[in-house]
Coordinates of C-alpha atoms in Angstrom, one line a residue:
Chain A
M16 CA 32.6 33.4 -4.3
V17 CA 32.2 30.1 -6.1
R18 CA 30.5 27.1 -4.7
F19 CA 30.0 23.7 -6.4
E20 CA 27.8 21.1 -4.7
N21 CA 27.6 17.6 -6.1
V22 CA 27.9 18.9 -9.6
G23 CA 27.8 16.5 -12.5
M24 CA 28.1 17.3 -16.2
R25 CA 27.7 15.4 -19.4
Y26 CA 27.6 16.5 -23.1
G27 CA 24.3 15.5 -24.6
L28 CA 23.6 11.9 -23.9
G29 CA 27.3 11.0 -23.5
P30 CA 28.9 9.7 -20.3
E31 CA 29.3 12.0 -17.3
I32 CA 32.5 14.0 -17.7
L33 CA 32.4 15.5 -14.2
R34 CA 31.0 13.6 -11.2
D35 CA 30.1 14.8 -7.7
I36 CA 32.2 17.9 -7.9
S37 CA 32.1 19.9 -4.7
F38 CA 34.5 22.7 -3.8
T39 CA 34.6 26.4 -2.8
L40 CA 36.6 29.3 -4.1
E41 CA 37.0 32.0 -1.5
P42 CA 37.5 35.7 -2.4
G43 CA 41.2 36.5 -2.8
S44 CA 42.2 32.8 -3.0
F45 CA 44.7 31.3 -5.4
H46 CA 44.2 27.8 -6.7
L47 CA 45.6 25.4 -9.2
L48 CA 43.6 22.8 -11.1
N49 CA 45.7 19.8 -11.9
G50 CA 45.0 16.7 -13.8
P51 CA 45.9 14.6 -16.8
S52 CA 44.7 15.5 -20.3
G53 CA 41.1 14.6 -20.8
A54 CA 40.3 14.6 -17.1
G55 CA 37.8 17.4 -17.5
K56 CA 39.7 20.5 -16.5
T57 CA 38.4 22.6 -19.4
S58 CA 34.9 21.4 -18.8
L59 CA 35.1 22.4 -15.2
L60 CA 36.3 25.8 -16.2
K61 CA 33.5 26.1 -18.7
L62 CA 31.0 25.5 -15.8
I63 CA 32.7 28.2 -13.8
Y64 CA 32.7 30.8 -16.6
L65 CA 29.0 29.9 -17.3
A66 CA 29.6 28.5 -20.8
E67 CA 28.0 25.2 -19.9
R68 CA 25.2 24.2 -17.7
P69 CA 25.6 21.3 -15.2
S70 CA 23.6 18.1 -15.6
R71 CA 23.0 18.0 -11.9
G72 CA 24.0 19.6 -8.6
A73 CA 24.1 23.3 -7.7
I74 CA 26.5 26.1 -8.6
S75 CA 26.6 29.4 -6.7
M76 CA 28.5 32.3 -8.1
F77 CA 29.0 35.6 -6.4
G78 CA 26.2 34.7 -4.0
R79 CA 23.7 33.9 -6.8
E80 CA 22.3 30.4 -7.4
I81 CA 23.0 30.0 -11.1
A82 CA 20.0 27.7 -11.7
A83 CA 17.7 30.4 -10.3
T84 CA 19.4 33.3 -12.1
P85 CA 17.5 34.6 -15.2
R86 CA 19.5 34.2 -18.4
E87 CA 19.6 38.0 -19.0
E88 CA 21.4 38.5 -15.7
L89 CA 24.3 36.1 -16.5
P90 CA 26.3 38.7 -18.6
S91 CA 26.8 40.8 -15.5
L92 CA 28.2 37.7 -13.7
R93 CA 30.4 36.9 -16.6
R94 CA 31.9 40.4 -16.6
R95 CA 33.2 39.7 -13.1
I96 CA 35.2 36.7 -14.5
G97 CA 38.3 37.0 -16.7
V98 CA 39.1 33.9 -18.8
V99 CA 42.3 32.9 -20.6
F100 CA 41.1 30.3 -23.1
Q101 CA 43.4 27.4 -23.9
D102 CA 43.1 28.2 -27.7
F103 CA 43.3 32.0 -27.0
R104 CA 40.1 32.7 -29.0
L105 CA 41.3 36.0 -30.3
L106 CA 39.3 37.7 -33.1
D107 CA 41.6 37.7 -36.1
H108 CA 40.2 40.8 -37.8
L109 CA 40.7 43.0 -34.7
T110 CA 44.0 44.5 -33.7
V111 CA 45.8 43.5 -30.5
F112 CA 44.5 46.7 -28.9
E113 CA 41.0 46.0 -30.0
N114 CA 41.1 42.4 -28.8
V115 CA 42.4 43.4 -25.4
S116 CA 39.9 46.2 -25.0
L117 CA 36.9 44.1 -26.0
P118 CA 35.7 43.4 -22.5
R119 CA 35.7 47.1 -21.7
R120 CA 33.9 47.8 -25.0
V121 CA 31.1 45.3 -24.3
M122 CA 30.6 47.0 -20.9
G123 CA 29.7 50.2 -22.8
E124 CA 32.9 52.1 -22.0
F125 CA 34.3 54.6 -24.5
E126 CA 37.8 54.1 -25.9
S127 CA 39.0 57.3 -24.2
G128 CA 38.2 55.8 -20.8
Y129 CA 40.4 52.7 -21.2
R130 CA 43.0 53.5 -23.9
A131 CA 45.8 54.4 -21.5
E132 CA 45.1 51.4 -19.3
V133 CA 45.1 49.0 -22.2
E134 CA 48.3 50.5 -23.6
E135 CA 50.0 50.2 -20.2
L136 CA 48.8 46.6 -19.8
L137 CA 50.1 45.6 -23.2
S138 CA 53.5 47.2 -22.5
W139 CA 53.6 45.2 -19.3
V140 CA 53.1 41.9 -21.1
G141 CA 55.8 43.0 -23.6
L142 CA 53.4 43.9 -26.5
G143 CA 53.6 47.7 -26.3
N144 CA 55.0 47.8 -29.9
R145 CA 52.4 45.4 -31.3
L146 CA 49.2 47.4 -30.6
N147 CA 48.0 47.5 -34.2
A148 CA 49.1 44.0 -35.1
K149 CA 46.5 41.4 -36.0
P150 CA 46.5 38.0 -34.3
P151 CA 47.5 36.0 -37.5
T152 CA 50.8 37.9 -37.5
L153 CA 51.6 37.0 -33.8
S154 CA 53.6 34.1 -32.5
G155 CA 51.9 31.6 -30.2
G156 CA 53.5 33.2 -27.1
E157 CA 52.3 36.7 -28.2
K158 CA 48.8 35.4 -28.8
Q159 CA 48.8 33.9 -25.3
R160 CA 49.9 37.2 -23.8
V161 CA 47.1 39.1 -25.7
A162 CA 44.6 36.5 -24.4
I163 CA 45.9 37.1 -20.8
A164 CA 45.8 40.9 -21.2
R165 CA 42.1 40.6 -22.4
A166 CA 41.2 38.4 -19.4
V167 CA 42.6 40.9 -16.9
V168 CA 41.8 44.3 -18.5
A169 CA 38.5 44.7 -16.8
K170 CA 40.0 43.8 -13.4
P171 CA 37.9 40.7 -12.8
E172 CA 37.0 39.4 -9.3
L173 CA 37.8 35.9 -10.5
L174 CA 40.4 35.0 -13.1
L175 CA 40.4 31.6 -14.8
A176 CA 43.3 30.5 -17.0
D177 CA 43.4 27.3 -19.0
E178 CA 47.1 26.3 -19.4
P179 CA 48.3 29.9 -19.5
T180 CA 52.0 29.1 -19.8
G181 CA 51.7 26.3 -22.3
N182 CA 53.1 28.2 -25.3
V183 CA 55.6 30.7 -23.7
D184 CA 59.2 30.5 -22.8
P185 CA 60.2 30.3 -19.1
E186 CA 61.0 34.0 -18.8
I187 CA 57.6 35.1 -20.2
G188 CA 55.9 32.3 -18.2
G189 CA 57.5 33.8 -15.1
R190 CA 56.2 37.3 -15.9
I191 CA 52.7 35.9 -16.5
M192 CA 52.7 34.1 -13.2
R193 CA 53.9 37.3 -11.4
L194 CA 51.0 39.2 -13.1
F195 CA 48.6 36.6 -11.7
I196 CA 50.1 36.8 -8.3
E197 CA 50.0 40.6 -8.4
L198 CA 46.3 40.5 -9.4
N199 CA 45.7 38.0 -6.6
R200 CA 47.3 40.4 -4.1
L201 CA 45.0 43.1 -5.3
G202 CA 42.0 40.9 -4.4
T203 CA 41.3 38.9 -7.5
S204 CA 40.7 35.1 -7.0
V205 CA 42.7 33.0 -9.4
L206 CA 42.2 29.5 -10.6
I207 CA 44.8 28.1 -13.1
A208 CA 44.3 24.8 -14.9
T209 CA 47.7 23.5 -15.6
H210 CA 49.9 20.4 -15.6
D211 CA 53.0 22.6 -15.8
Q212 CA 55.2 21.2 -12.9
R213 CA 57.2 24.5 -12.8
I214 CA 54.1 26.5 -11.8
M215 CA 53.3 24.1 -9.0
E216 CA 56.8 24.3 -7.7
R217 CA 56.9 28.1 -7.9
L218 CA 53.7 28.3 -5.8
P219 CA 54.5 25.9 -3.0
A220 CA 51.7 27.0 -0.6
T221 CA 48.9 27.0 -3.1
R222 CA 45.9 24.8 -2.7
I223 CA 45.6 22.4 -5.6
F224 CA 42.5 20.7 -7.0
Q225 CA 43.3 17.4 -8.5
L226 CA 40.9 16.2 -11.1
I227 CA 41.0 12.5 -11.9
D228 CA 38.3 10.5 -13.7
G229 CA 35.9 13.4 -13.4
R230 CA 36.2 13.7 -9.6
V231 CA 38.0 16.4 -7.6
T232 CA 40.3 15.9 -4.7
T233 CA 42.1 18.6 -2.8
A234 CA 45.7 18.8 -1.9
Q235 CA 47.2 21.5 0.3
S236 CA 50.4 21.9 -1.8
A237 CA 52.4 20.6 -4.7
K238 CA 54.4 18.5 -2.2
D239 CA 51.2 16.9 -0.8
L240 CA 50.1 16.2 -4.4
V241 CA 53.3 14.4 -5.2
L242 CA 53.0 12.4 -2.0
A243 CA 49.4 11.5 -2.8
E244 CA 50.3 10.4 -6.3
A245 CA 53.2 8.3 -5.0
M246 CA 50.8 6.6 -2.6
R247 CA 48.3 5.9 -5.3
A248 CA 51.1 4.4 -7.4
Chain B
M15 CA 51.7 54.9 -31.3
K16 CA 48.6 56.2 -33.1
L17 CA 45.6 53.8 -33.0
P18 CA 43.1 53.6 -35.8
S19 CA 39.4 53.9 -34.9
Q20 CA 37.7 50.8 -33.4
S21 CA 36.6 48.2 -36.0
G22 CA 33.2 46.6 -36.0
L23 CA 32.9 43.2 -34.4
M24 CA 32.3 41.7 -37.9
P25 CA 35.1 41.6 -40.4
A26 CA 34.5 44.3 -43.0
D27 CA 35.7 42.2 -45.9
S28 CA 35.4 38.4 -45.9
A29 CA 34.6 35.7 -48.4
S30 CA 31.1 35.3 -47.1
G31 CA 30.6 39.1 -47.3
T32 CA 31.7 39.2 -51.0
T33 CA 29.3 36.3 -51.8
L34 CA 26.4 37.9 -50.0
H35 CA 27.2 41.2 -51.8
T36 CA 27.0 39.5 -55.2
I37 CA 23.8 37.6 -54.4
V38 CA 22.1 40.7 -53.0
A39 CA 23.1 42.8 -56.0
V40 CA 21.8 40.2 -58.5
M41 CA 18.5 39.8 -56.6
S42 CA 18.2 43.6 -56.3
F43 CA 18.8 43.9 -60.1
L44 CA 16.1 41.4 -60.9
A45 CA 13.6 43.0 -58.4
C46 CA 14.2 46.5 -59.9
L47 CA 13.7 45.3 -63.4
T48 CA 10.5 43.5 -62.5
L49 CA 9.2 46.5 -60.6
G50 CA 10.1 48.7 -63.5
A51 CA 8.1 46.4 -65.9
V52 CA 5.1 46.4 -63.5
L53 CA 5.1 50.2 -63.2
T54 CA 5.3 50.5 -67.0
L55 CA 2.4 48.1 -67.4
S56 CA 0.4 49.9 -64.8
R57 CA 1.1 53.3 -66.5
L58 CA 0.1 51.9 -69.9
A59 CA -3.1 50.4 -68.6
S60 CA -4.1 53.7 -67.2
E61 CA -3.1 55.7 -70.3
W62 CA -4.9 53.3 -72.7
T63 CA -8.1 53.3 -70.8
D64 CA -8.0 57.1 -70.0
G65 CA -7.2 57.9 -73.7
L66 CA -9.9 55.7 -75.1
S67 CA -12.7 56.6 -72.6
G68 CA -12.1 60.4 -73.2
S69 CA -12.7 60.2 -77.0
V70 CA -14.9 58.6 -79.6
T71 CA -14.5 58.3 -83.4
V72 CA -17.0 58.9 -86.2
Q73 CA -16.5 56.9 -89.3
L74 CA -17.9 58.2 -92.6
L75 CA -18.3 55.3 -95.0
P76 CA -18.6 56.2 -98.7
S77 CA -22.2 56.7 -99.6
S78 CA -24.0 57.2 -103.0
Q79 CA -26.6 59.5 -101.2
I80 CA -24.2 62.3 -100.3
S81 CA -20.8 63.7 -101.4
P82 CA -17.8 63.1 -99.1
D83 CA -17.4 66.8 -98.4
D84 CA -21.1 67.3 -97.5
Q85 CA -21.0 64.1 -95.5
M86 CA -18.0 65.5 -93.5
S87 CA -19.4 69.0 -92.9
E88 CA -22.8 67.6 -91.9
A89 CA -21.3 65.1 -89.5
L90 CA -19.0 67.8 -87.9
R91 CA -21.9 70.2 -87.5
L92 CA -24.1 67.6 -85.8
V93 CA -21.4 66.4 -83.5
R94 CA -20.2 69.9 -82.4
Q95 CA -23.8 70.8 -81.5
W96 CA -24.3 67.7 -79.3
P97 CA -24.2 68.4 -75.6
G98 CA -21.0 67.3 -73.8
I99 CA -18.7 67.4 -76.9
F100 CA -15.5 69.3 -76.2
A101 CA -14.1 69.2 -79.7
A102 CA -14.5 67.5 -83.1
R103 CA -11.7 67.4 -85.7
A104 CA -11.6 65.8 -89.2
I105 CA -8.7 63.5 -89.6
S106 CA -7.0 64.4 -92.9
R107 CA -6.2 61.7 -95.5
E108 CA -2.5 62.3 -94.8
E109 CA -2.9 61.6 -91.1
A110 CA -5.0 58.5 -91.8
G111 CA -2.3 57.4 -94.2
K112 CA 0.4 57.8 -91.5
L113 CA -1.7 55.8 -89.0
L114 CA -2.0 53.0 -91.5
E115 CA 1.7 53.2 -92.7
P116 CA 3.0 50.6 -90.2
W117 CA 0.6 48.0 -91.6
L118 CA 0.2 49.0 -95.2
G119 CA 3.6 50.7 -95.9
E120 CA 4.3 53.9 -97.7
G121 CA 2.7 55.0 -100.9
N122 CA -0.7 56.3 -102.1
V123 CA -2.6 53.2 -100.8
L124 CA -5.5 55.3 -99.6
E125 CA -6.4 56.3 -103.1
D126 CA -6.8 52.7 -104.1
L127 CA -8.7 51.6 -101.0
P128 CA -12.2 52.6 -99.9
V129 CA -11.0 53.9 -96.5
P130 CA -13.6 55.8 -94.5
Q131 CA -13.1 59.4 -93.5
L132 CA -12.6 59.9 -89.8
I133 CA -13.6 62.5 -87.2
E134 CA -11.8 62.5 -83.8
V135 CA -14.3 63.6 -81.1
T136 CA -13.0 64.7 -77.7
L137 CA -15.5 64.5 -74.8
T138 CA -15.7 67.2 -72.1
P139 CA -14.0 65.6 -69.1
G140 CA -16.3 64.8 -66.2
R141 CA -19.5 65.5 -68.1
P142 CA -21.8 62.6 -69.1
V143 CA -22.5 62.4 -72.9
E144 CA -25.5 60.6 -74.4
L145 CA -23.4 58.6 -76.9
E146 CA -26.2 56.3 -77.9
G147 CA -28.4 59.2 -78.9
L148 CA -25.5 60.8 -80.8
G149 CA -25.0 57.5 -82.7
H150 CA -28.7 57.4 -83.7
A151 CA -28.7 61.1 -84.7
L152 CA -25.6 60.5 -86.9
A153 CA -27.1 57.3 -88.5
D154 CA -30.4 59.1 -89.2
G155 CA -28.9 62.5 -90.3
V156 CA -25.8 61.6 -92.2
P157 CA -25.8 58.7 -94.7
G158 CA -22.8 56.3 -94.1
A159 CA -22.0 57.8 -90.6
L160 CA -21.1 55.4 -87.8
L161 CA -20.2 56.3 -84.3
D162 CA -17.4 54.1 -82.7
D163 CA -17.4 54.7 -78.9
H164 CA -14.3 52.4 -78.5
Q165 CA -16.3 50.4 -76.0
R166 CA -15.2 47.0 -77.4
W167 CA -11.6 48.1 -77.7
N168 CA -11.7 49.8 -74.4
Q169 CA -12.9 46.7 -72.6
E170 CA -10.5 44.4 -74.4
L171 CA -7.5 46.7 -73.7
A172 CA -8.5 47.2 -70.1
S173 CA -8.8 43.5 -69.7
F174 CA -5.4 42.9 -71.4
A175 CA -3.7 45.6 -69.4
A176 CA -5.2 44.3 -66.1
S177 CA -4.1 40.8 -66.8
S178 CA -0.6 41.9 -67.9
E179 CA -0.4 44.0 -64.7
A180 CA -1.5 41.1 -62.6
V181 CA 1.1 38.8 -64.2
G182 CA 3.7 41.5 -63.5
W183 CA 2.8 41.8 -59.9
A184 CA 2.8 38.0 -59.6
V185 CA 6.3 37.8 -61.0
L186 CA 7.4 40.7 -58.7
L187 CA 6.0 38.7 -55.8
L188 CA 7.9 35.6 -56.8
I189 CA 11.1 37.7 -57.2
A190 CA 10.5 39.3 -53.8
L191 CA 10.0 35.9 -52.2
A192 CA 13.1 34.5 -53.9
T193 CA 15.1 37.6 -52.8
L194 CA 13.8 37.1 -49.3
A195 CA 14.8 33.5 -49.2
I196 CA 18.2 34.0 -50.7
V197 CA 19.0 37.0 -48.6
I198 CA 18.0 35.1 -45.4
F199 CA 20.0 32.0 -46.5
A200 CA 23.1 34.1 -47.4
T201 CA 22.8 36.1 -44.1
Q202 CA 22.6 32.9 -42.1
A203 CA 25.5 31.4 -43.9
G204 CA 27.5 34.6 -43.3
L205 CA 26.7 34.5 -39.6
Q206 CA 27.6 30.8 -39.4
A207 CA 31.0 31.7 -40.7
H208 CA 31.4 34.1 -37.9
R209 CA 29.9 32.0 -35.1
E210 CA 33.2 32.1 -33.3
I211 CA 32.9 35.9 -32.9
V212 CA 29.4 35.5 -31.4
E213 CA 30.6 32.9 -28.9
V214 CA 33.7 34.8 -27.8
V215 CA 31.9 38.1 -27.3
H216 CA 29.1 36.3 -25.5
M217 CA 31.7 34.6 -23.1
I218 CA 33.3 37.9 -22.2
G219 CA 30.0 39.3 -20.9
A220 CA 28.3 41.0 -23.9
R221 CA 24.6 41.2 -23.7
D222 CA 22.5 39.6 -26.5
V223 CA 21.2 43.0 -27.6
F224 CA 24.8 44.4 -27.9
I225 CA 25.9 41.5 -30.1
A226 CA 22.7 41.5 -32.2
T227 CA 23.1 45.3 -32.7
E228 CA 26.6 44.9 -34.0
F229 CA 25.7 42.1 -36.4
Q230 CA 22.5 43.8 -37.6
S231 CA 24.3 47.0 -38.4
H232 CA 26.9 45.1 -40.4
F233 CA 24.3 43.2 -42.4
L234 CA 22.1 46.3 -42.9
W235 CA 25.0 48.1 -44.7
L236 CA 25.9 44.9 -46.5
G237 CA 22.4 44.5 -47.8
L238 CA 22.1 48.2 -48.7
R239 CA 25.4 48.2 -50.6
G240 CA 24.5 45.1 -52.6
G241 CA 21.0 46.5 -53.2
V242 CA 22.3 49.8 -54.5
I243 CA 24.7 48.1 -56.8
G244 CA 21.7 46.1 -58.2
L245 CA 19.6 49.2 -58.5
M246 CA 22.3 51.1 -60.4
L247 CA 22.7 48.2 -62.8
A248 CA 18.9 48.0 -63.3
A249 CA 18.6 51.8 -63.8
A250 CA 21.3 51.6 -66.4
T251 CA 19.5 48.8 -68.1
L252 CA 16.1 50.6 -68.0
L253 CA 17.7 53.9 -69.3
G254 CA 19.5 51.9 -72.0
S255 CA 16.2 50.3 -73.1
G256 CA 14.6 53.7 -73.1
Y257 CA 17.3 55.0 -75.4
L258 CA 16.8 52.1 -77.8
W259 CA 13.0 52.7 -77.7
D260 CA 13.6 56.3 -78.7
V261 CA 11.7 57.1 -81.9
R262 CA 14.8 58.3 -83.7
E263 CA 16.4 54.9 -83.2
A264 CA 13.5 52.5 -83.2
P265 CA 12.2 50.7 -86.3
V266 CA 8.8 51.5 -87.8
G267 CA 6.1 50.7 -85.4
A268 CA 8.2 50.9 -82.3
Q269 CA 6.4 54.1 -81.4
L270 CA 3.4 51.9 -80.5
L271 CA 5.4 49.9 -78.0
P272 CA 5.7 51.1 -74.4
Q273 CA 8.8 53.0 -73.3
F274 CA 10.3 51.5 -70.1
I275 CA 9.8 53.9 -67.2
S276 CA 9.1 57.4 -68.4
A277 CA 8.2 59.2 -65.1
P278 CA 10.9 60.2 -62.6
Y279 CA 8.7 59.0 -59.8
H280 CA 9.1 55.5 -61.1
Y281 CA 12.8 55.7 -60.3
A282 CA 11.9 56.9 -56.8
W283 CA 9.9 53.6 -56.4
L284 CA 13.0 51.6 -57.3
L285 CA 14.8 53.2 -54.4
F286 CA 12.7 51.1 -52.1
V287 CA 14.2 47.9 -53.4
P288 CA 17.7 48.3 -51.8
A289 CA 16.1 49.7 -48.7
V290 CA 13.8 46.7 -48.3
I291 CA 16.7 44.3 -49.0
G292 CA 18.8 46.1 -46.4
L293 CA 16.0 45.8 -43.8
I294 CA 15.5 42.1 -44.7
A295 CA 19.2 41.4 -44.2
M296 CA 19.2 43.4 -41.0
S297 CA 16.2 41.7 -39.4
T298 CA 17.4 38.2 -40.5
A299 CA 20.8 38.8 -38.9
R300 CA 19.2 40.1 -35.7
M301 CA 16.8 37.1 -35.5
T302 CA 19.5 34.6 -36.3
V303 CA 22.0 36.0 -33.8
L304 CA 19.4 36.1 -31.1
R305 CA 18.4 32.5 -31.9
V306 CA 22.0 31.3 -31.8
L307 CA 22.6 33.2 -28.5
G308 CA 19.3 31.8 -27.1
R309 CA 20.8 28.3 -27.3
M310 CA 23.8 29.4 -25.3
P311 CA 23.6 29.5 -21.4

């Protein structure tokens, strides 16, 4: 589904943020992306959701070589990806309902076709009574849930989340993780960038990408990761 | 829970929107006023030259060889017989007095001045008249008679009207260019304030055309609303000036000045101003959004 081969990335003429990144995300897989702040997790996610271009190397998404894909065909690839941005990136002048339904709207669907699904999804994330609220009136946790609902509303094949449980209490965090696991069971590949230890402990058998100094290493589980870090120390 | 209808991607009311509205309204006001002035000048130029080229005047200077009454009747007879003359009418002393009133004031000034008698001659439209021959015939047949074919006036007025009209069009062009530049600048500033929206919608898979269409619709209506506000203010100003120019209110001599916009079709021309401004705002928004998107992967 996603394949990176020796990918490097730099912003402008600055130093290389990511170096020799190679990995594969298989359909239906569940991965965590771990690493300290500033390690390049967000930059790596940007490459995957096609917001940035690599400086070198090759990226393949859904069987298409990105470098050889015409720009006008990229929106159809982006629609197969759901993204939970770290800073939410909600549109303040739109209601919760309108923010969440935006991906369906840009696909050209009419409101009557997705209204019930969006309402159900918002009820599921505990925002069933805030459909008409605007983002500035929401708490950090509520904004995060709106951002998650927007990312999953179009049933993406790949879900990317940048610190999705950073601003929510443990109970809501647990519900969000259960939503991701449920989506994964239904066939969606999930990649979560996090340094939340609770998530890694809750998903003991999950493959973890460790990003340090712009390079990726792979661990088979949170336990392996802890062992590897202990050995490095 | 009842949901309101879907909002546009651009905020309906924002600080940049209010600023853009104001700027567009002011530029539309100036453009409408200038266009009104140019249309008035154009109409006047046409009226002056048409009016003068359709008529000539016979002046009857006092002569010791013939009495004033005989001089008038002989001149009228000669003129009315001349081929191509539609009508000839003696201008009474009262009428002549009224024509001179703005310059000489009221009173029996004509009795103290050797003012010539006048005959207003109307030419048959579309038919050539041998005016030079008529001038010679009058000079030979009626002592003191002089034909004024308005040629000198006509040329000077036509030249004055043409240069005034040219200046008006030049000012209108400058106003149009300034409007274009300001609307483009304000639209780009408005878009810059909402760059976040462009980026988010782009990232969730919207095609460039979808985003551009949303933005151009927003700016089309914004430009049209601002343009209509400016048009209404300009129309009120023009109508107000027309009222002040009204003969009942104007001072002596004001009848000779042009009235701002007298024909309803002039107002129809002004309707183009907000439409053009709306189209400029729309196309600027479209081009700017497509350029911003073009820099994104």
